[in-house]
Coordinates of C-alpha atoms and ligand atoms in Angstrom, one line a residue:
M777 CA 119.5 102.2 82.9
K778 CA 115.4 100.9 82.7
A779 CA 113.2 102.4 84.4
A780 CA 108.9 102.0 84.6
A781 CA 108.5 105.3 82.5
F782 CA 105.4 106.8 80.7
Y783 CA 105.8 109.1 77.5
E784 CA 102.0 109.9 77.7
Y785 CA 99.3 110.1 80.2
G786 CA 97.3 107.1 80.1
P787 CA 96.0 103.8 82.6
A788 CA 98.6 102.0 84.2
E789 CA 99.7 100.1 80.9
A790 CA 101.0 103.8 79.9
M791 CA 104.0 102.9 82.1
R792 CA 106.5 100.7 80.3
Y793 CA 109.7 99.5 81.5
A794 CA 112.0 100.8 78.7
D795 CA 116.0 101.9 78.2
L796 CA 116.4 105.5 79.2
P797 CA 119.9 107.4 79.1
D798 CA 121.5 107.5 82.9
P799 CA 120.8 110.7 84.9
D800 CA 123.2 113.5 84.9
L801 CA 126.0 113.2 87.7
G802 CA 126.8 116.7 88.7
L803 CA 129.7 118.0 90.2
T804 CA 127.7 117.5 93.7
D805 CA 125.0 115.0 92.7
V806 CA 125.4 111.0 93.9
L807 CA 124.2 108.3 91.7
I808 CA 121.9 105.8 94.0
R809 CA 121.2 102.5 92.4
V810 CA 117.4 101.8 93.7
Q811 CA 117.3 98.6 95.7
A812 CA 113.2 99.8 96.7
C813 CA 110.9 102.8 96.2
G814 CA 107.5 103.3 98.0
V815 CA 104.5 103.7 95.7
N816 CA 101.7 106.7 96.6
H817 CA 98.7 107.3 95.5
S818 CA 99.7 110.6 94.2
D819 CA 101.6 108.4 91.6
L820 CA 98.2 107.3 90.3
D821 CA 97.0 110.8 89.2
S822 CA 100.7 112.1 87.6
R823 CA 100.7 108.9 85.5
A824 CA 96.7 109.5 85.1
G825 CA 97.2 113.4 84.0
T826 CA 95.1 114.7 86.2
S827 CA 97.1 115.9 88.9
R828 CA 98.0 119.8 88.8
W829 CA 102.0 119.2 88.3
P830 CA 103.4 120.6 84.7
F831 CA 105.5 117.0 84.0
E832 CA 108.2 116.8 81.4
L833 CA 107.7 113.6 79.7
P834 CA 108.6 111.2 79.4
M835 CA 108.6 110.7 83.5
V836 CA 109.9 108.2 86.0
L837 CA 108.0 108.6 89.3
G838 CA 108.8 107.8 92.6
A839 CA 109.3 110.1 95.6
E840 CA 110.8 108.0 98.3
F841 CA 113.8 105.8 97.5
T842 CA 117.1 103.5 99.2
G843 CA 119.5 102.3 97.4
T844 CA 123.6 101.9 97.2
V845 CA 125.8 104.7 95.7
A846 CA 126.7 103.7 92.3
D847 CA 128.7 106.9 91.1
V848 CA 130.2 109.9 92.9
G849 CA 130.7 113.4 92.1
P850 CA 134.2 114.9 92.2
G851 CA 132.5 117.5 94.9
A852 CA 129.8 115.7 96.2
G853 CA 131.7 114.9 99.6
P854 CA 132.6 111.8 101.6
F855 CA 130.5 109.3 99.9
C856 CA 132.0 106.2 98.4
T857 CA 130.1 103.6 96.0
G858 CA 128.3 101.2 97.7
D859 CA 126.9 102.9 100.5
L860 CA 123.9 102.1 101.3
V861 CA 121.8 105.4 101.6
T862 CA 117.9 107.2 101.2
A863 CA 117.4 110.9 100.3
F864 CA 114.7 113.2 101.1
Q865 CA 111.7 113.2 98.9
Q866 CA 111.8 117.1 98.3
Y867 CA 113.9 119.7 98.9
N868 CA 114.8 123.6 98.3
C869 CA 117.1 125.2 96.0
A870 CA 118.9 127.2 99.1
R871 CA 119.5 129.8 97.0
C872 CA 116.6 132.0 96.5
G873 CA 114.7 135.0 98.2
P874 CA 112.6 132.8 100.6
C875 CA 115.6 130.3 101.1
A876 CA 117.6 133.1 102.3
K877 CA 115.0 134.2 104.8
W878 CA 114.9 130.5 106.7
R879 CA 111.6 129.5 104.8
P880 CA 112.6 126.7 102.9
D881 CA 109.0 125.5 102.8
L882 CA 108.6 128.9 100.6
C883 CA 111.2 127.8 98.2
E884 CA 110.6 129.1 94.4
A885 CA 112.7 126.4 92.6
F886 CA 111.1 123.3 94.9
E887 CA 112.6 120.0 93.7
V888 CA 110.3 116.5 94.4
F889 CA 111.9 113.6 93.0
G890 CA 109.1 112.0 90.7
T891 CA 107.3 115.3 89.9
T892 CA 110.0 117.7 89.1
R893 CA 112.9 115.3 88.2
W894 CA 113.1 111.5 87.6
G895 CA 112.8 109.6 90.8
G896 CA 112.9 105.7 92.2
Y897 CA 111.2 104.1 89.5
G898 CA 114.3 103.7 87.5
E899 CA 117.8 101.1 88.4
L900 CA 119.4 104.6 88.8
V901 CA 118.6 108.4 90.4
S902 CA 121.1 111.3 90.3
A903 CA 120.6 113.1 93.5
P904 CA 122.4 116.3 95.5
A905 CA 124.7 115.3 97.7
R906 CA 123.2 117.6 100.7
V907 CA 119.6 115.9 100.5
V908 CA 121.3 112.4 100.5
L909 CA 121.2 110.8 103.6
P910 CA 123.7 107.6 104.8
L911 CA 121.9 104.5 106.2
D912 CA 123.5 101.5 108.1
P913 CA 123.6 97.8 107.5
E914 CA 121.3 97.5 110.0
D915 CA 118.5 99.4 108.6
D916 CA 115.6 98.3 107.1
M917 CA 115.6 99.4 103.5
L918 CA 111.9 98.4 102.7
A919 CA 110.5 100.8 105.7
V920 CA 112.9 103.6 105.2
A921 CA 111.7 103.5 101.5
A922 CA 108.0 103.0 102.4
G923 CA 107.7 105.2 104.9
Q924 CA 108.9 109.0 104.7
C925 CA 106.4 110.4 103.0
V926 CA 103.3 108.8 105.6
V927 CA 105.2 109.6 108.7
S928 CA 106.8 113.2 107.4
T929 CA 103.1 114.1 106.8
A930 CA 102.0 113.0 110.5
W931 CA 104.7 114.3 112.1
H932 CA 104.3 117.6 110.8
M933 CA 100.4 117.1 111.6
V934 CA 101.1 116.7 114.8
N935 CA 103.6 118.4 115.9
R936 CA 103.7 121.6 114.2
Q937 CA 100.1 122.1 113.1
A938 CA 98.0 120.5 115.6
L939 CA 100.7 121.5 118.3
V940 CA 99.9 117.8 120.3
R941 CA 100.6 118.4 123.8
P942 CA 100.7 115.5 126.5
G943 CA 97.3 114.5 127.7
D944 CA 95.4 116.1 124.7
L945 CA 92.9 113.7 123.5
V946 CA 93.3 113.2 119.9
L947 CA 90.6 111.7 117.5
V948 CA 91.9 109.9 114.2
P949 CA 88.7 109.1 112.3
S950 CA 89.3 106.3 109.6
A951 CA 92.7 104.8 111.0
S952 CA 93.4 102.3 108.9
G953 CA 94.9 104.2 106.6
G954 CA 98.6 104.9 105.7
V955 CA 99.0 108.5 107.0
A956 CA 96.0 107.7 109.2
G957 CA 98.4 104.8 111.3
A958 CA 101.0 106.7 111.5
L959 CA 99.2 109.5 113.1
V960 CA 98.1 107.0 115.6
Q961 CA 101.7 106.6 116.0
C962 CA 103.2 110.4 116.3
A963 CA 100.1 111.3 118.8
K964 CA 101.3 108.8 120.9
L965 CA 104.8 109.5 120.7
A966 CA 103.5 113.4 121.7
G967 CA 102.1 112.1 124.9
A968 CA 98.1 111.8 123.8
T969 CA 95.4 109.6 124.7
V970 CA 94.5 108.6 121.0
V971 CA 90.9 107.6 119.9
T972 CA 90.5 106.5 116.5
T973 CA 87.3 104.9 114.2
V974 CA 87.4 102.1 111.9
G975 CA 84.7 100.5 109.5
T976 CA 84.9 96.8 110.7
V977 CA 85.8 94.9 113.4
A978 CA 88.9 93.1 111.3
K979 CA 90.6 96.2 111.2
A980 CA 90.1 97.6 115.0
E981 CA 92.4 94.8 116.1
R982 CA 95.3 96.5 113.4
V983 CA 94.7 100.1 114.3
S984 CA 94.7 99.0 118.1
A985 CA 98.5 97.0 117.4
L986 CA 99.4 100.7 116.4
G987 CA 98.9 101.6 120.0
A988 CA 95.5 103.5 119.8
D989 CA 93.9 103.9 123.1
V990 CA 90.2 103.5 122.0
V991 CA 88.7 102.4 118.9
V992 CA 85.5 103.0 118.3
V993 CA 83.9 100.5 115.1
R994 CA 81.5 102.4 113.3
A995 CA 78.1 101.4 113.5
G996 CA 75.2 103.4 114.6
A997 CA 74.0 106.5 112.7
D998 CA 75.5 109.1 114.9
I999 CA 79.1 108.7 115.0
A1000 CA 79.8 112.2 117.3
A1001 CA 77.2 110.5 120.1
D1002 CA 79.2 107.2 119.8
L1003 CA 82.6 109.3 120.3
L1004 CA 81.6 111.1 122.9
R1005 CA 80.4 108.0 124.9
A1006 CA 83.5 106.5 124.6
T1007 CA 85.6 109.3 126.2
G1008 CA 83.0 109.9 128.8
G1009 CA 81.4 113.2 127.3
R1010 CA 85.1 115.0 126.9
R1011 CA 85.5 116.8 123.7
F1012 CA 88.8 116.4 121.4
D1013 CA 91.5 118.8 121.7
V1014 CA 92.6 117.6 118.6
V1015 CA 91.4 116.2 115.0
L1016 CA 93.4 114.5 112.7
D1017 CA 91.5 114.2 109.6
T1018 CA 92.5 112.2 106.0
V1019 CA 89.3 111.2 105.0
G1020 CA 86.9 114.4 105.3
G1021 CA 83.3 113.1 103.6
D1022 CA 80.1 113.2 104.8
L1023 CA 81.2 112.3 108.5
F1024 CA 83.9 115.6 108.4
G1025 CA 81.1 117.4 110.2
A1026 CA 80.5 115.5 112.9
H1027 CA 84.3 115.0 113.5
L1028 CA 84.4 118.7 113.8
S1029 CA 81.5 118.9 116.3
V1030 CA 83.0 116.7 118.6
L1031 CA 86.1 119.2 118.8
R1032 CA 86.5 121.3 122.1
E1033 CA 86.1 125.2 122.2
E1034 CA 89.3 126.2 120.1
G1035 CA 89.8 123.3 119.4
T1036 CA 92.4 122.5 116.0
L1037 CA 91.1 119.7 113.2
V1038 CA 94.1 119.7 110.7
T1039 CA 93.1 118.0 107.5
C1040 CA 95.4 116.2 104.6
G1041 CA 93.0 113.8 102.8
A1042 CA 89.5 113.6 101.3
H1043 CA 89.3 110.2 99.5
A1044 CA 85.6 110.3 101.2
G1045 CA 84.7 113.4 99.6
E1046 CA 86.4 116.5 98.5
V1047 CA 83.4 119.0 99.5
V1048 CA 82.0 119.3 102.6
P1049 CA 79.2 120.7 104.6
L1050 CA 80.4 123.5 107.1
D1051 CA 78.0 124.9 109.7
L1052 CA 79.7 128.4 109.9
I1053 CA 77.7 129.4 113.2
R1054 CA 79.1 126.6 114.7
L1055 CA 82.5 127.5 113.2
F1056 CA 83.0 130.5 115.0
R1057 CA 81.0 130.2 118.2
N1058 CA 83.3 127.4 118.7
G1059 CA 86.2 129.4 117.9
W1060 CA 87.4 126.0 116.2
R1061 CA 90.5 125.8 114.2
I1062 CA 90.8 124.3 110.6
V1063 CA 94.4 123.9 109.4
G1064 CA 95.3 122.2 106.2
F1065 CA 98.8 120.3 105.5
R1066 CA 100.7 121.8 102.9
L1067 CA 104.1 120.6 103.1
A1068 CA 106.6 118.6 105.2
G1069 CA 109.5 120.5 105.7
P1070 CA 113.5 119.3 105.4
D1071 CA 113.0 119.2 109.6
D1072 CA 110.0 117.0 109.3
L1073 CA 111.3 115.0 107.1
A1074 CA 115.2 114.1 108.9
A1075 CA 112.5 113.4 112.2
S1076 CA 110.4 111.3 109.8
L1077 CA 113.3 109.2 108.4
E1078 CA 115.0 108.7 112.1
L1079 CA 111.5 107.5 113.4
I1080 CA 111.5 104.6 110.8
R1081 CA 115.1 103.6 111.5
R1082 CA 114.8 103.4 115.2
G1083 CA 111.2 101.7 114.9
A1084 CA 109.4 104.3 116.7
V1085 CA 107.0 104.0 114.1
K1086 CA 106.3 101.6 111.4
V1087 CA 104.2 101.5 108.4
P1088 CA 103.0 98.3 107.3
I1089 CA 104.1 97.1 104.0
A1090 CA 101.0 95.1 102.2
A1091 CA 103.0 94.4 98.8
T1092 CA 106.3 94.4 96.8
F1093 CA 106.4 94.3 93.0
P1094 CA 109.6 94.1 91.0
V1095 CA 110.0 97.8 89.2
S1096 CA 109.7 96.2 85.8
D1097 CA 106.2 95.6 86.5
A1098 CA 105.3 98.9 87.9
A1099 CA 101.8 98.9 86.1
A1100 CA 100.7 96.0 88.2
A1101 CA 101.4 97.6 91.4
H1102 CA 99.4 100.7 89.9
R1103 CA 96.3 98.3 89.4
F1104 CA 96.8 96.6 92.9
L1105 CA 97.0 100.1 94.4
E1106 CA 93.8 101.3 92.3
R1107 CA 91.7 98.3 93.7
R1108 CA 91.9 99.7 97.1
Q1109 CA 91.6 96.7 98.9
H1110 CA 94.8 96.6 100.9
V1111 CA 95.9 97.9 103.7
G1112 CA 99.9 99.4 104.2
K1113 CA 102.4 100.6 101.9
V1114 CA 103.5 99.4 98.1
L1115 CA 106.5 98.9 96.9
L1116 CA 108.6 98.4 93.9
V1117 CA 112.0 96.2 94.4
A1118 CA 114.7 96.4 92.0
S1119 CA 114.0 93.9 89.2
Ligands
ZN2489 ZN1 114.5 128.4 97.1

């Protein structure tokens, strides 16, 4: 097969559209011909060699993809050549100790497409049939390939970690990003009133369109005061943070007593000041997002297929020019998801 692969770490050009052996098709595997594959920021780190995963090179990236069945192992069940499918972006082994104790999220032999095994940046991907999900002709193949990672992250944060309930007041700072946009929509589905912040008036309209009840454009020096003015003084039950950085303390400060902040990203700054006295006097909970489990992946794919959560698409590139997609992402001027499509 042809695939965008890198043989050593480096800049976007380290990825070459090259001939590679077809992936092995095991007894219970399905071979998928890729139509569309999502590009994630973590792909850039993987290629550059700054992620902490021990890759086996050459590596073919791509965690989330859609396509058609190209071949079926003899024990892979009721799949037929030509079926439309997607696959869970990561999966557990179903054999180790934690898996036997119904904790797939603690699996000792976890597999992630595009990280521990080849993913969707090529013509073909081999996947165990148990993680392959059939799609219908009505499904939007681009939307499904674009949304699994961000929507499953948001769904897990809202429903498993923050435990958002109807009537809760939820803050999503810097809501123009991909996960943040999905957080706004998932918190609305959970029945919350959602307040967001954005950097510019132009972004405010896009975030309102996702369903945010109040959008605060960052202008003054005191974002905490601006937020509390917007809520009539009511403090937040939950903060869903994807950015970290200098404003982390301000976002934490508007939580009610025993409120919860869940964090999953730190593009605005990884190390933040934290006033421990305020933390324990208020009984605030700060929770880190680690992993979306299989139930969250299934729920997110269902939400995307039904159109209940939408992930805007910024651009598509042919997989033969995956390097251009990485350069586009590195410029950080886009809004929405970047996809590779079959050349
Ligand atoms: Zn396991």
